[in-house]
Short mmCIF file of N, CA and C in Angstrom, two decimals:
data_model
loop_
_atom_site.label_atom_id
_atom_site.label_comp_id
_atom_site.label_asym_id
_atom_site.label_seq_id
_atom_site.Cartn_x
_atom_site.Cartn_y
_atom_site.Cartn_z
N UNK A 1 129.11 114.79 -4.08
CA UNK A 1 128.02 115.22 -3.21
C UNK A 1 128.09 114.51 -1.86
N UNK A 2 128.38 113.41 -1.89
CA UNK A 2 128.75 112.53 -0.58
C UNK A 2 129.66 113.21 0.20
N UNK A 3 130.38 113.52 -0.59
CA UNK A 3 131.56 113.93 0.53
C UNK A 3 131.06 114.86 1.04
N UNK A 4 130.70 116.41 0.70
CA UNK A 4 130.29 117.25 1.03
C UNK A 4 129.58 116.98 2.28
N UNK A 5 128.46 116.08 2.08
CA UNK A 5 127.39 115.71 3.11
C UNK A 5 128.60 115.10 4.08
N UNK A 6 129.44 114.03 3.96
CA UNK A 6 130.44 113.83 4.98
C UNK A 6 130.56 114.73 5.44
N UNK A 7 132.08 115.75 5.07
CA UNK A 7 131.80 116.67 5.75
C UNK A 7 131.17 117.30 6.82
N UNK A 8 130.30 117.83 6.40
CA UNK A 8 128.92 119.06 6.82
C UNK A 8 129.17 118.09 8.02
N UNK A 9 128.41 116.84 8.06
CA UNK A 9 128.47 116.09 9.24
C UNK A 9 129.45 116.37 10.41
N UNK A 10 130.39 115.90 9.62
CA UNK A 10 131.52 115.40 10.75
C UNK A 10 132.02 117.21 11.64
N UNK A 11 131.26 118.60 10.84
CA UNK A 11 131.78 119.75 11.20
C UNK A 11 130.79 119.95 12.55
N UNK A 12 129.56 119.21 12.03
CA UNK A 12 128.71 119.44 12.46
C UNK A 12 128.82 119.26 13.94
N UNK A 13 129.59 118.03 13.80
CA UNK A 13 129.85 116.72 15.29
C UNK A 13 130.46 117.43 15.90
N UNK A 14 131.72 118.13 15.51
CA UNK A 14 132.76 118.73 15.97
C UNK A 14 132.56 120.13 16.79
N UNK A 15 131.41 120.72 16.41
CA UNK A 15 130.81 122.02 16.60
C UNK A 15 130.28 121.72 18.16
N UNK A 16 129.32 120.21 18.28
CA UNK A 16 128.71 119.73 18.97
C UNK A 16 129.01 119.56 19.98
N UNK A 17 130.37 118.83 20.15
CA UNK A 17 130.93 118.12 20.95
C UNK A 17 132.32 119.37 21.64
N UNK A 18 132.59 120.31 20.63
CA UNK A 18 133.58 121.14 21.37
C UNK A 18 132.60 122.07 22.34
N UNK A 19 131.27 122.73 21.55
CA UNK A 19 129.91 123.37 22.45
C UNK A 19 129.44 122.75 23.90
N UNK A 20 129.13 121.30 23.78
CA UNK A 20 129.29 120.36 25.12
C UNK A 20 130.51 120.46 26.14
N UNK A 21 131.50 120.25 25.41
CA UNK A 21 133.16 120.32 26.56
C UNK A 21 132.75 121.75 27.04
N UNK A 22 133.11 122.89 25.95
CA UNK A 22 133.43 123.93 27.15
C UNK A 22 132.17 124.15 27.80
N UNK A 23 131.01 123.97 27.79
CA UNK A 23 129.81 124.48 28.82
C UNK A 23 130.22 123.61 30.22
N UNK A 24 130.72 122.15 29.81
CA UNK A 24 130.73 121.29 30.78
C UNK A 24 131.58 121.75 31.64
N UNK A 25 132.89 121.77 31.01
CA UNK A 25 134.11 122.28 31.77
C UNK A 25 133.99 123.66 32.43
N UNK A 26 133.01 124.41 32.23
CA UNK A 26 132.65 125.47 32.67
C UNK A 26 132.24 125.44 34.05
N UNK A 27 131.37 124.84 33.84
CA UNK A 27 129.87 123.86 35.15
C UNK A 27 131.18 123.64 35.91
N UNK A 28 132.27 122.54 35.73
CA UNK A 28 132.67 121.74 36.19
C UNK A 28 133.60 123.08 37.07
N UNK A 29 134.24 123.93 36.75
CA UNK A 29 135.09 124.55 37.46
C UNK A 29 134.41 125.60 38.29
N UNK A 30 133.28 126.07 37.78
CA UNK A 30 131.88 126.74 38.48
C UNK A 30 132.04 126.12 40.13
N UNK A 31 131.63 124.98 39.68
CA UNK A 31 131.27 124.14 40.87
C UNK A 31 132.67 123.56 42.19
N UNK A 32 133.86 123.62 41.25
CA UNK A 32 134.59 123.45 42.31
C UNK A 32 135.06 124.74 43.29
N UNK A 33 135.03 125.80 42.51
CA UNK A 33 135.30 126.88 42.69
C UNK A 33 133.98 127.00 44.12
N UNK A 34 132.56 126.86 43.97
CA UNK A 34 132.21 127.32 44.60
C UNK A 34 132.12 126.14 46.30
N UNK A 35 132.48 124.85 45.99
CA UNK A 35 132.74 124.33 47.30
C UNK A 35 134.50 124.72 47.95
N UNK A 36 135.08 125.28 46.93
CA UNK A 36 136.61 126.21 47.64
C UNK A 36 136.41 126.92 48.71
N UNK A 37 135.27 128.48 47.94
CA UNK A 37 134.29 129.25 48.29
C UNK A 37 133.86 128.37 50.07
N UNK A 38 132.99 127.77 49.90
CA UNK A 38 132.48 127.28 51.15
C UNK A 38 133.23 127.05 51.97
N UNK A 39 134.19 126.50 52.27
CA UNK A 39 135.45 126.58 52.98
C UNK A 39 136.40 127.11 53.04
N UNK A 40 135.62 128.68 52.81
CA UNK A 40 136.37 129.80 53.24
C UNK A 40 138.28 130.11 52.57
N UNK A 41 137.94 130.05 51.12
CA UNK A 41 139.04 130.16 50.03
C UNK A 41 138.36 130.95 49.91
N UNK A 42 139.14 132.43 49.45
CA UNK A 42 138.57 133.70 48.78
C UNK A 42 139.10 133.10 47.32
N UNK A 43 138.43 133.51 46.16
CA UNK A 43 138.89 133.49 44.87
C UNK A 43 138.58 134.55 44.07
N UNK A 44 139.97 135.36 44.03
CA UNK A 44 139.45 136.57 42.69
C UNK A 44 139.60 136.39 41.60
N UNK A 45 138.81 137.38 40.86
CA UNK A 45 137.96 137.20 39.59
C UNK A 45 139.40 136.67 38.22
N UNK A 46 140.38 137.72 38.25
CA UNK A 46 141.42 136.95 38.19
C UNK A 46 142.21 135.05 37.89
N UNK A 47 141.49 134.96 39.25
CA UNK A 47 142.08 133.42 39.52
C UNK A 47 140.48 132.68 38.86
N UNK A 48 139.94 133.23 39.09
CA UNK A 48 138.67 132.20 38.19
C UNK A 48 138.35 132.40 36.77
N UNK A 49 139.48 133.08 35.95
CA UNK A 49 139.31 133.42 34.60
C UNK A 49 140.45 132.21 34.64
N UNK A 50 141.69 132.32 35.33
CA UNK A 50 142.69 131.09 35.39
C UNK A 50 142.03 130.07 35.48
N UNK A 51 141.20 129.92 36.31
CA UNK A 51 140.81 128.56 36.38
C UNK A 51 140.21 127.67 35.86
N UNK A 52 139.09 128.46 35.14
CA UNK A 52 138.41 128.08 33.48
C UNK A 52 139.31 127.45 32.91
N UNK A 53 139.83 128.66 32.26
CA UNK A 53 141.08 128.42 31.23
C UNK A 53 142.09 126.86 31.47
N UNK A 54 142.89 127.13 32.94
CA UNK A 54 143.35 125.85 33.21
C UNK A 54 142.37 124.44 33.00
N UNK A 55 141.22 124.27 33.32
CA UNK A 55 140.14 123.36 33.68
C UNK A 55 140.25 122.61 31.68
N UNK A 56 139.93 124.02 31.06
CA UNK A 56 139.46 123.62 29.78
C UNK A 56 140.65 123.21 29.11
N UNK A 57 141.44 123.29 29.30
CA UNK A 57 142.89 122.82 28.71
C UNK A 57 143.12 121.77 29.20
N UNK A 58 143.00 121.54 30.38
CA UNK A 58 143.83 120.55 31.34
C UNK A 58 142.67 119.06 30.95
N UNK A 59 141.37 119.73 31.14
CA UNK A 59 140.10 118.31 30.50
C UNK A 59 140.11 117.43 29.41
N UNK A 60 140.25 118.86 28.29
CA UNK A 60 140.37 118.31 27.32
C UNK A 60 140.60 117.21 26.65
N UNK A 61 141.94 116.64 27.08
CA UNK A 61 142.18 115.59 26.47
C UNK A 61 141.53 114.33 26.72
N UNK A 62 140.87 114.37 28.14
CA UNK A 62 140.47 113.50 28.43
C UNK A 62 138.76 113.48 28.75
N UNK A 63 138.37 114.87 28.92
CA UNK A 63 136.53 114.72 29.11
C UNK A 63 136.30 114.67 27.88
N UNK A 64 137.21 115.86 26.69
CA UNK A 64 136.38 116.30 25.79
C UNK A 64 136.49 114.73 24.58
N UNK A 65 137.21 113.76 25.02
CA UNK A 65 137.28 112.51 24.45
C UNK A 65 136.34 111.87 24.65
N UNK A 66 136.07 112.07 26.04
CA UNK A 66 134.97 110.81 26.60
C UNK A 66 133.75 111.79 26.10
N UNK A 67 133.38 113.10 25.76
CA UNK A 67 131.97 113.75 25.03
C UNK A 67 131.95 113.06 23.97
N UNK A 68 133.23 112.85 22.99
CA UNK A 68 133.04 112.79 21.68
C UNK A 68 132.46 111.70 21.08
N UNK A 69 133.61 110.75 22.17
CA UNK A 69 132.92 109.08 22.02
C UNK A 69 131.42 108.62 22.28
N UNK A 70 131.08 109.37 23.53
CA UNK A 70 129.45 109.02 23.91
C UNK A 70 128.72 110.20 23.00
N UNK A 71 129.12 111.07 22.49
CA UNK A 71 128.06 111.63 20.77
C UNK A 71 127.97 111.14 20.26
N UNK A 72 129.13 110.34 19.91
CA UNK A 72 129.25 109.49 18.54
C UNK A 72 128.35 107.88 18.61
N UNK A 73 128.59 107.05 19.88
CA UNK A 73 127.25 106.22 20.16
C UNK A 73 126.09 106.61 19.90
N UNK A 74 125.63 107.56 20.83
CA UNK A 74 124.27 108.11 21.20
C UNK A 74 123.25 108.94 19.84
N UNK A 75 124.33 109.54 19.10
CA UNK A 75 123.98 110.39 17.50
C UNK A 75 124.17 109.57 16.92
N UNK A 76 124.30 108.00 16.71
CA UNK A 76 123.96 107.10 15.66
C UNK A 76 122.92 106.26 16.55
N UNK A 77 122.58 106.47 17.63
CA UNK A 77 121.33 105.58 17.87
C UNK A 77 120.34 106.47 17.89
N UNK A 78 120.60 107.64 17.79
CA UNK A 78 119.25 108.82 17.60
C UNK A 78 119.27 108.61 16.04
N UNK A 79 119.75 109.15 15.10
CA UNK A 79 119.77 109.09 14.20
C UNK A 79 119.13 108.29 13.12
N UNK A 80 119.31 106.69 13.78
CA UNK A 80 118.11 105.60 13.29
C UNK A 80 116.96 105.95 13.86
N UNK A 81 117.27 106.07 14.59
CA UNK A 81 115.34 106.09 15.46
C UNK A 81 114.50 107.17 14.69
N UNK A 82 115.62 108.26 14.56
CA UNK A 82 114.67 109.26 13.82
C UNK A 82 114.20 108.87 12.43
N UNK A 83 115.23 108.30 11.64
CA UNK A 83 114.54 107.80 10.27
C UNK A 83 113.70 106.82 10.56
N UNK A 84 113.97 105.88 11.64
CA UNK A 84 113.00 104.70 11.40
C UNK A 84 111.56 104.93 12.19
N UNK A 85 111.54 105.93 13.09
CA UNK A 85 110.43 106.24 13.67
C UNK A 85 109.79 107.69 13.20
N UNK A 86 110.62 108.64 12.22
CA UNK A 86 110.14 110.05 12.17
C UNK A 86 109.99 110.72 13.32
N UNK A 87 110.73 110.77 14.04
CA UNK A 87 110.96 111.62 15.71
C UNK A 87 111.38 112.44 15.58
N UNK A 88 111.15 113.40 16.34
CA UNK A 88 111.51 115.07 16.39
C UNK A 88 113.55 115.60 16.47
N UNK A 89 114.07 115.49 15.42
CA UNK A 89 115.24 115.55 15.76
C UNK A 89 115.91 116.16 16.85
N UNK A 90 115.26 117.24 17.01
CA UNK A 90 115.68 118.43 18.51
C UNK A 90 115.78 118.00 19.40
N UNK A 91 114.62 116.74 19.53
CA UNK A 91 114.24 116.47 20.92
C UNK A 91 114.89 115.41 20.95
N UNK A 92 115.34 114.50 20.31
CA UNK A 92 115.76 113.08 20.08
C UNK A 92 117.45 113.58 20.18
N UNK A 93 118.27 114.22 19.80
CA UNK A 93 119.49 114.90 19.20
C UNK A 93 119.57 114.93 20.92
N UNK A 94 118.95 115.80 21.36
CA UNK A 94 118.80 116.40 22.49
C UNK A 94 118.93 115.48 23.99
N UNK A 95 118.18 114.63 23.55
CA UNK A 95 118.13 113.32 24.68
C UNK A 95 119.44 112.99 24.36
N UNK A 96 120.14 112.47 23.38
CA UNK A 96 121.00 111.77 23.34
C UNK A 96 122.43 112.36 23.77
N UNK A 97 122.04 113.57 23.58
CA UNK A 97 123.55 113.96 24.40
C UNK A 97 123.37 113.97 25.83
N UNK A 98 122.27 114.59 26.82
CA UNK A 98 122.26 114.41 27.44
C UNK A 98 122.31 112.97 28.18
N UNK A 99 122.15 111.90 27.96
CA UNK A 99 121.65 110.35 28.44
C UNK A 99 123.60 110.01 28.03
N UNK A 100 124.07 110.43 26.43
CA UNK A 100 125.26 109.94 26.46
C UNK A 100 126.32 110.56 27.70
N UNK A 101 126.18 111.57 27.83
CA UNK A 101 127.16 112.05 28.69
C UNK A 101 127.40 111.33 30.10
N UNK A 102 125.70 111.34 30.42
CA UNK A 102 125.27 111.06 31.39
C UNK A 102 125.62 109.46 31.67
N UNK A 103 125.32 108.40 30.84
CA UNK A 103 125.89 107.35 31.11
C UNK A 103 127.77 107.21 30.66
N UNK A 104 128.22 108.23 30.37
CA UNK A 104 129.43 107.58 30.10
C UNK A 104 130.35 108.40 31.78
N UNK A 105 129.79 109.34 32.20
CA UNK A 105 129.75 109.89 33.74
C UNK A 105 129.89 108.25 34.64
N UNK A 106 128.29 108.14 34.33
CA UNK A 106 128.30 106.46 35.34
C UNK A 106 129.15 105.53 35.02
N UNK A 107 129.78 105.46 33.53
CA UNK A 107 130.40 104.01 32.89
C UNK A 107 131.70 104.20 33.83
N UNK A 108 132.65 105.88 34.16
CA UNK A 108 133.64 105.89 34.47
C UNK A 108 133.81 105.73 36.12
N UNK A 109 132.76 105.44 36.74
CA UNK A 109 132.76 105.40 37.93
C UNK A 109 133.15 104.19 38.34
N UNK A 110 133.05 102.95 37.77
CA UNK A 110 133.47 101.52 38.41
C UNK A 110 134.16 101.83 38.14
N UNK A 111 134.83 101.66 36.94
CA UNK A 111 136.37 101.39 36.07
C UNK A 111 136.95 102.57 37.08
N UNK A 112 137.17 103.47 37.58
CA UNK A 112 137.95 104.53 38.14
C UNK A 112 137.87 104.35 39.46
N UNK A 113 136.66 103.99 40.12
CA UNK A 113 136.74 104.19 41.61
C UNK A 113 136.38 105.61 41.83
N UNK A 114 136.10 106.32 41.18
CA UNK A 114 136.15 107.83 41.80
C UNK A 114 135.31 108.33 40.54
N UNK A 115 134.46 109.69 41.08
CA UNK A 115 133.92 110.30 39.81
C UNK A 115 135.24 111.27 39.28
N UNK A 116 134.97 111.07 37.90
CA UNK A 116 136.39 111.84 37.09
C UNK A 116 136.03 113.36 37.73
N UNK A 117 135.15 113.86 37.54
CA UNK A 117 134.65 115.17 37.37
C UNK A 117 134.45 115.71 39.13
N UNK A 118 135.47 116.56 40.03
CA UNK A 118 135.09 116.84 41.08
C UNK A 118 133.85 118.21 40.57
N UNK A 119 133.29 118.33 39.59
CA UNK A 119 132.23 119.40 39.67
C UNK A 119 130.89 118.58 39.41
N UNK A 120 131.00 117.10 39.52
CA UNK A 120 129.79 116.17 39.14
C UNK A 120 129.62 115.13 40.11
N UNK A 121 129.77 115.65 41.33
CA UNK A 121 130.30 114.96 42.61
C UNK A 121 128.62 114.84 43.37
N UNK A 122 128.24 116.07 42.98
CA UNK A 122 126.89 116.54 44.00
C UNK A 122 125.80 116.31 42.61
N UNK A 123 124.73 115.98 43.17
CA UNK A 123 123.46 116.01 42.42
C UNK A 123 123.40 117.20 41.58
N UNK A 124 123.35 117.80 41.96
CA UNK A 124 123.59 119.52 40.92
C UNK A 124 124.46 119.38 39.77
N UNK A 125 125.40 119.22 40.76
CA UNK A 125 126.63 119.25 39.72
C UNK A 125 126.68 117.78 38.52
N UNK A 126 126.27 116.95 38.54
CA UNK A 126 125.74 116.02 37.88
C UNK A 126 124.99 116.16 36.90
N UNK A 127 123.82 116.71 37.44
CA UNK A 127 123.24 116.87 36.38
C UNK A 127 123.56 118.12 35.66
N UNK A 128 124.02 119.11 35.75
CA UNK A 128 124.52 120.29 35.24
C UNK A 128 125.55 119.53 34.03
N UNK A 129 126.11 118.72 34.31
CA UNK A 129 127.33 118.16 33.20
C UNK A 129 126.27 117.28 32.34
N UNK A 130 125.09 116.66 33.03
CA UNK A 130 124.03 115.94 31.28
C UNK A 130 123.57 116.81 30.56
N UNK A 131 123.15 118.45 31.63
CA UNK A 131 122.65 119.35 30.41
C UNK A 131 123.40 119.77 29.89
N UNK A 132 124.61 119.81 30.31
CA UNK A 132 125.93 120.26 29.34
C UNK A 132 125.84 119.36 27.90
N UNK A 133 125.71 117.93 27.78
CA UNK A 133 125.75 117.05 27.04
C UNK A 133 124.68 117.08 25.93
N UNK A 134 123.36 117.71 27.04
CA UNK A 134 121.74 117.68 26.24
C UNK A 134 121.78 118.99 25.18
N UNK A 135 122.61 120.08 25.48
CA UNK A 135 122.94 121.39 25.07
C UNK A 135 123.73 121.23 23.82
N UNK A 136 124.42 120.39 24.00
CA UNK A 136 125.25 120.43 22.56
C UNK A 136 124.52 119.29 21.69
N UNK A 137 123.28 118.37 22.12
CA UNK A 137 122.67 117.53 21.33
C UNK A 137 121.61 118.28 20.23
N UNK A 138 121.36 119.52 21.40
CA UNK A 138 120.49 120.64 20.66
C UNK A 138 121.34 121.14 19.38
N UNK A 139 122.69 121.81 19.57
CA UNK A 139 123.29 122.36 18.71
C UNK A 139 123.43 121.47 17.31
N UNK A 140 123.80 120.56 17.67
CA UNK A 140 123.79 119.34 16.67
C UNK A 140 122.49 119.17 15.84
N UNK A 141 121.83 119.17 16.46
CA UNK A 141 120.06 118.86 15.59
C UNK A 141 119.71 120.12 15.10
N UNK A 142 120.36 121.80 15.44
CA UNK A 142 120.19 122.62 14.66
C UNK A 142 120.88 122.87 13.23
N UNK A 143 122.17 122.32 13.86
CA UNK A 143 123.29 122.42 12.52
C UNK A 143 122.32 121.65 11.71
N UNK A 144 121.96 120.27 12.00
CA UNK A 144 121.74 119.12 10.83
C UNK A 144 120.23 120.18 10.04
N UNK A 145 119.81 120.39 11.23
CA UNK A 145 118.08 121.01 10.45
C UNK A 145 118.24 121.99 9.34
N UNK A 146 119.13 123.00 9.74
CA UNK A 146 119.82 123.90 8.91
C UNK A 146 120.48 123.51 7.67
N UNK A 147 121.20 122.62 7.74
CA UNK A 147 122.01 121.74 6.71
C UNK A 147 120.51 121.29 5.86
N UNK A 148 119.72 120.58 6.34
CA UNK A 148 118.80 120.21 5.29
C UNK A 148 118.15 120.73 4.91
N UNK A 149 117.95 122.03 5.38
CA UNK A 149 116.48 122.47 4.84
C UNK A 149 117.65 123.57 3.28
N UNK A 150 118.31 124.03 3.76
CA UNK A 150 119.60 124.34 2.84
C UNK A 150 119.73 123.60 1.28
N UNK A 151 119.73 122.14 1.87
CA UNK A 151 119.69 121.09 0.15
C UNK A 151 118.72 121.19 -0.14
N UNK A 152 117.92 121.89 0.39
CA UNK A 152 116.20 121.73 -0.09
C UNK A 152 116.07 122.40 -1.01
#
């Protein structure tokens, strides 16, 4: 039975954290695309199905790492709080992706010198990549809600 519950979990995480990358990476090429745009780059529809595509491949290895790691902090410090305080998982699940993303955005800025993300450059675009993070905290706290009410 443990394992199972392993499992479920870890599908759960995985669901979470791949749901977070591509919205992010989405945002993220959204946004470069449209300061191209501003300086008078035409881009057809074409080249911005490429460019997704390239963005989400090319990130991967390295945003959709840095999502997984700051879920994996942030969904074990929600996680206590919720048993030890009875807090609203949705909303708690929810914060934590957003706040993880969001500080691991800021963590890479000393260490790099540069923001990783040219689509998280501008205030918009910034925060567009925490709700990216807050979005898949949601998904996560539905899987789990679902999952339990299920053993019920």
């Amino acid at each position: 039975m443990k394992l199972y519950f392993y499992l479920r979990l870890c599908t759960h995480f995985l669901v979470a954290v791949i749901f977070a990358f591509v919205l992010a990476s989405l945002f993220h090429s959204q946004f470069v695309m449209a300061e191209l745009t501003k300086v008078g780059v035409e881009i057809l529809f074409n080249d911005r199905l490429s460019m997704n595509l390239d963005d989400l491949l090319g990130l991967y290895p390295t945003y959709g790492i840095v999502i997984a790691v700051s879920y994996f902090i942030s969904f074990i410090v929600a996680g206590l709080l919720i048993k030890r305080y009875t807090l609203s998982p949705n909303i708690l699940y929810c914060l934590a992706g957003g706040v993880g993303v969001t500080v691991a955005l800021l963590a890479m800025h000393p260490i790099l010198e540069i923001t990783l993300l040219a689509g998280a450059r501008s205030t918009f675009g910034f925060i567009c990549q925490s709700l990216a993070g807050a979005m898949g905290g949601v998904v996560f706290a539905n899987l789990r809600i679902k999952q339990h009410i299920a053993t019920q």
